[in-house]
């Protein structure tokens, strides 16, 4: 679905409601709205819908999980990064996204219609260095150049936060340089153009794979923050389409745990759905093996039960601690109360399933 289609459909539904207003109640018009929603757009912060996005961008539609749980199909729209993904939801060009708090909260301050409905247990953001780098901690980054995919990625403010937490001035003591993802980032590290890279799970794994090494995380207490990523929608869509929101959240989280049960199959399926992601200079089996390493890096962070054993759920006091750390380290311009920007009514819809059962189903699945 091209951007702007959702707004067009909203206008069409409004015309339909006005046309029958003389005979039908507002409640009936609202019901007609809900019934007419057949396709929604997911704004992906993964600019290329790479292997790291495979659970939601290729496995989800292949298994028809959105249709099963939400009664809709999903169009996956890559964006320029997490900030752009949230903006797409804010302006109606997308129905939902999955992004880091570091990108969601600054925009939620400006648009009270934005809301987050789930919280992942881990933090996928990291600053990484080659294994032989002299950098052992954040203080060693003083005077260095740190690469980022773009200034629109959540990893950029996160990288600055790690430095501030360690006592450095991220605006004066280091230089941040946008170098892109994948091969450009790996080349920048290899050539010495940058000495570190601020990114997240699977793109970081891609860099290590291209360089033929296992990259090291720069240690920081912020690496252990909980609830750093979640599903973002608008309050207005929740009120109009609560069952769709609930179903999409369930489909999203099921896709990650299903993928964990059959990583190879998920990677092969991704190359079939997005053939442009298959490297032209490598045999399929070699590309699949490398893809498995990249995808596993993401799943190792994402696939854990949350509070009370519920997937995608964290208690708000726990997330508030994370938000406070983001404020203390410069990501947020003021302290924010997460309770004002979260709606957890869908917690059991999102994560009330048995991961072991999904993994077992996945092991028996073979992509067509």
Tab-separated table of N, CA and C in Angstrom, residues 116-122 226-231 249-250 252-254 302-320 342-353:
chain	number	residue	atom	x	y	z
A	116	UNK	N	2.562	3.147	22.926
A	116	UNK	CA	3.284	1.884	22.815
A	116	UNK	C	2.501	0.821	23.575
A	117	UNK	N	2.356	-0.359	22.980
A	117	UNK	CA	1.483	-1.380	23.568
A	117	UNK	C	2.229	-2.621	24.043
A	118	UNK	N	3.533	-2.697	23.826
A	118	UNK	CA	4.301	-3.847	24.294
A	118	UNK	C	5.718	-3.405	24.615
A	119	UNK	N	6.422	-4.253	25.376
A	119	UNK	CA	7.812	-3.957	25.730
A	119	UNK	C	8.623	-5.248	25.671
A	120	UNK	N	9.673	-5.252	24.856
A	120	UNK	CA	10.548	-6.422	24.778
A	120	UNK	C	11.438	-6.505	26.008
A	121	UNK	N	11.907	-7.703	26.343
A	121	UNK	CA	12.690	-7.866	27.568
A	121	UNK	C	14.121	-7.364	27.476
A	122	UNK	N	14.706	-7.405	26.282
A	122	UNK	CA	16.118	-7.065	26.163
A	122	UNK	C	16.364	-5.750	25.471
A	226	UNK	N	15.867	-2.766	30.354
A	226	UNK	CA	14.730	-3.631	30.006
A	226	UNK	C	13.620	-2.810	29.356
A	227	UNK	N	12.919	-3.412	28.406
A	227	UNK	CA	11.770	-2.751	27.789
A	227	UNK	C	12.133	-1.686	26.788
A	228	UNK	N	13.253	-1.860	26.115
A	228	UNK	CA	13.749	-0.808	25.222
A	228	UNK	C	13.046	-0.754	23.871
A	229	UNK	N	12.308	-1.803	23.511
A	229	UNK	CA	11.656	-1.864	22.202
A	229	UNK	C	10.214	-2.319	22.376
A	230	UNK	N	9.323	-1.792	21.546
A	230	UNK	CA	7.936	-2.227	21.615
A	230	UNK	C	7.150	-1.850	20.366
A	231	UNK	N	5.927	-2.339	20.322
A	231	UNK	CA	5.043	-2.075	19.183
A	231	UNK	C	4.314	-0.757	19.399
A	249	UNK	N	-0.443	-7.600	17.226
A	249	UNK	CA	0.576	-7.765	18.267
A	249	UNK	C	0.871	-9.248	18.477
A	250	UNK	N	-0.171	-10.060	18.524
A	250	UNK	CA	0.014	-11.510	18.673
A	250	UNK	C	0.797	-12.074	17.492
A	252	UNK	N	2.845	-10.588	15.500
A	252	UNK	CA	4.220	-10.093	15.530
A	252	UNK	C	5.091	-10.942	16.445
A	253	UNK	N	4.630	-11.156	17.677
A	253	UNK	CA	5.459	-11.888	18.633
A	253	UNK	C	5.513	-13.374	18.337
A	254	UNK	N	4.429	-13.936	17.814
A	254	UNK	CA	4.485	-15.347	17.427
A	254	UNK	C	5.514	-15.557	16.324
A	302	UNK	N	15.589	-10.871	21.590
A	302	UNK	CA	14.133	-10.664	21.603
A	302	UNK	C	13.380	-11.786	22.292
A	303	UNK	N	13.790	-13.021	22.069
A	303	UNK	CA	12.959	-14.158	22.440
A	303	UNK	C	13.128	-14.610	23.881
A	304	UNK	N	12.540	-13.847	24.774
A	304	UNK	CA	12.502	-14.190	26.191
A	304	UNK	C	11.133	-13.800	26.735
A	305	UNK	N	10.700	-14.523	27.747
A	305	UNK	CA	9.446	-14.170	28.389
A	305	UNK	C	9.619	-12.867	29.163
A	306	UNK	N	8.521	-12.131	29.279
A	306	UNK	CA	8.547	-10.894	30.037
A	306	UNK	C	8.046	-11.109	31.454
A	307	UNK	N	7.588	-10.058	32.082
A	307	UNK	CA	7.091	-10.133	33.456
A	307	UNK	C	5.898	-11.082	33.523
A	308	UNK	N	5.875	-11.894	34.573
A	308	UNK	CA	4.784	-12.839	34.736
A	308	UNK	C	4.755	-13.917	33.681
A	309	UNK	N	5.859	-14.077	32.954
A	309	UNK	CA	5.928	-15.089	31.909
A	309	UNK	C	5.224	-14.695	30.632
A	310	UNK	N	4.762	-13.437	30.547
A	310	UNK	CA	4.015	-12.973	29.380
A	310	UNK	C	4.972	-12.332	28.382
A	311	UNK	N	4.957	-12.797	27.172
A	311	UNK	CA	5.851	-12.285	26.131
A	311	UNK	C	5.416	-10.883	25.715
A	312	UNK	N	6.388	-9.984	25.566
A	312	UNK	CA	6.086	-8.621	25.157
A	312	UNK	C	5.535	-7.747	26.265
A	313	UNK	N	5.668	-8.185	27.507
A	313	UNK	CA	5.107	-7.426	28.638
A	313	UNK	C	6.172	-7.174	29.696
A	314	UNK	N	6.236	-5.931	30.153
A	314	UNK	CA	7.061	-5.548	31.290
A	314	UNK	C	6.225	-4.635	32.178
A	315	UNK	N	6.398	-4.765	33.478
A	315	UNK	CA	5.674	-3.886	34.397
A	315	UNK	C	6.190	-2.462	34.240
A	316	UNK	N	5.274	-1.510	34.339
A	316	UNK	CA	5.636	-0.120	34.046
A	316	UNK	C	6.721	0.445	34.974
A	317	UNK	N	6.762	0.099	36.275
A	317	UNK	CA	7.881	0.607	37.088
A	317	UNK	C	9.244	0.174	36.555
A	318	UNK	N	9.317	-1.031	35.998
A	318	UNK	CA	10.574	-1.504	35.405
A	318	UNK	C	10.941	-0.671	34.177
A	319	UNK	N	9.945	-0.415	33.330
A	319	UNK	CA	10.200	0.391	32.137
A	319	UNK	C	10.493	1.834	32.524
A	320	UNK	N	9.887	2.316	33.602
A	320	UNK	CA	10.150	3.686	34.044
A	320	UNK	C	11.619	3.878	34.393
A	342	UNK	N	1.887	4.625	27.368
A	342	UNK	CA	1.738	3.178	27.195
A	342	UNK	C	0.286	2.760	27.394
A	343	UNK	N	-0.120	1.725	26.684
A	343	UNK	CA	-1.443	1.122	26.832
A	343	UNK	C	-1.232	-0.393	26.815
A	344	UNK	N	-1.379	-1.010	27.975
A	344	UNK	CA	-1.061	-2.432	28.103
A	344	UNK	C	-2.295	-3.334	28.136
A	345	UNK	N	-3.392	-2.840	27.617
A	345	UNK	CA	-4.622	-3.638	27.636
A	345	UNK	C	-4.500	-4.920	26.808
A	346	UNK	N	-3.531	-4.954	25.889
A	346	UNK	CA	-3.411	-6.101	24.985
A	346	UNK	C	-2.339	-7.096	25.429
A	347	UNK	N	-1.885	-7.010	26.666
A	347	UNK	CA	-0.728	-7.820	27.063
A	347	UNK	C	-0.971	-9.314	26.879
A	348	UNK	N	-2.163	-9.793	27.217
A	348	UNK	CA	-2.433	-11.222	27.061
A	348	UNK	C	-2.676	-11.593	25.606
A	349	UNK	N	-3.184	-10.659	24.823
A	349	UNK	CA	-3.345	-10.900	23.387
A	349	UNK	C	-1.978	-10.996	22.722
A	350	UNK	N	-1.077	-10.109	23.098
A	350	UNK	CA	0.253	-10.081	22.483
A	350	UNK	C	1.061	-11.322	22.809
A	351	UNK	N	1.096	-11.679	24.085
A	351	UNK	CA	2.059	-12.691	24.506
A	351	UNK	C	1.523	-13.843	25.321
A	352	UNK	N	0.233	-14.060	25.301
A	352	UNK	CA	-0.325	-15.160	26.078
A	352	UNK	C	-0.296	-16.472	25.327
A	353	UNK	N	0.861	-16.889	24.839
A	353	UNK	CA	0.974	-18.151	24.107
A	353	UNK	C	2.181	-18.920	24.613
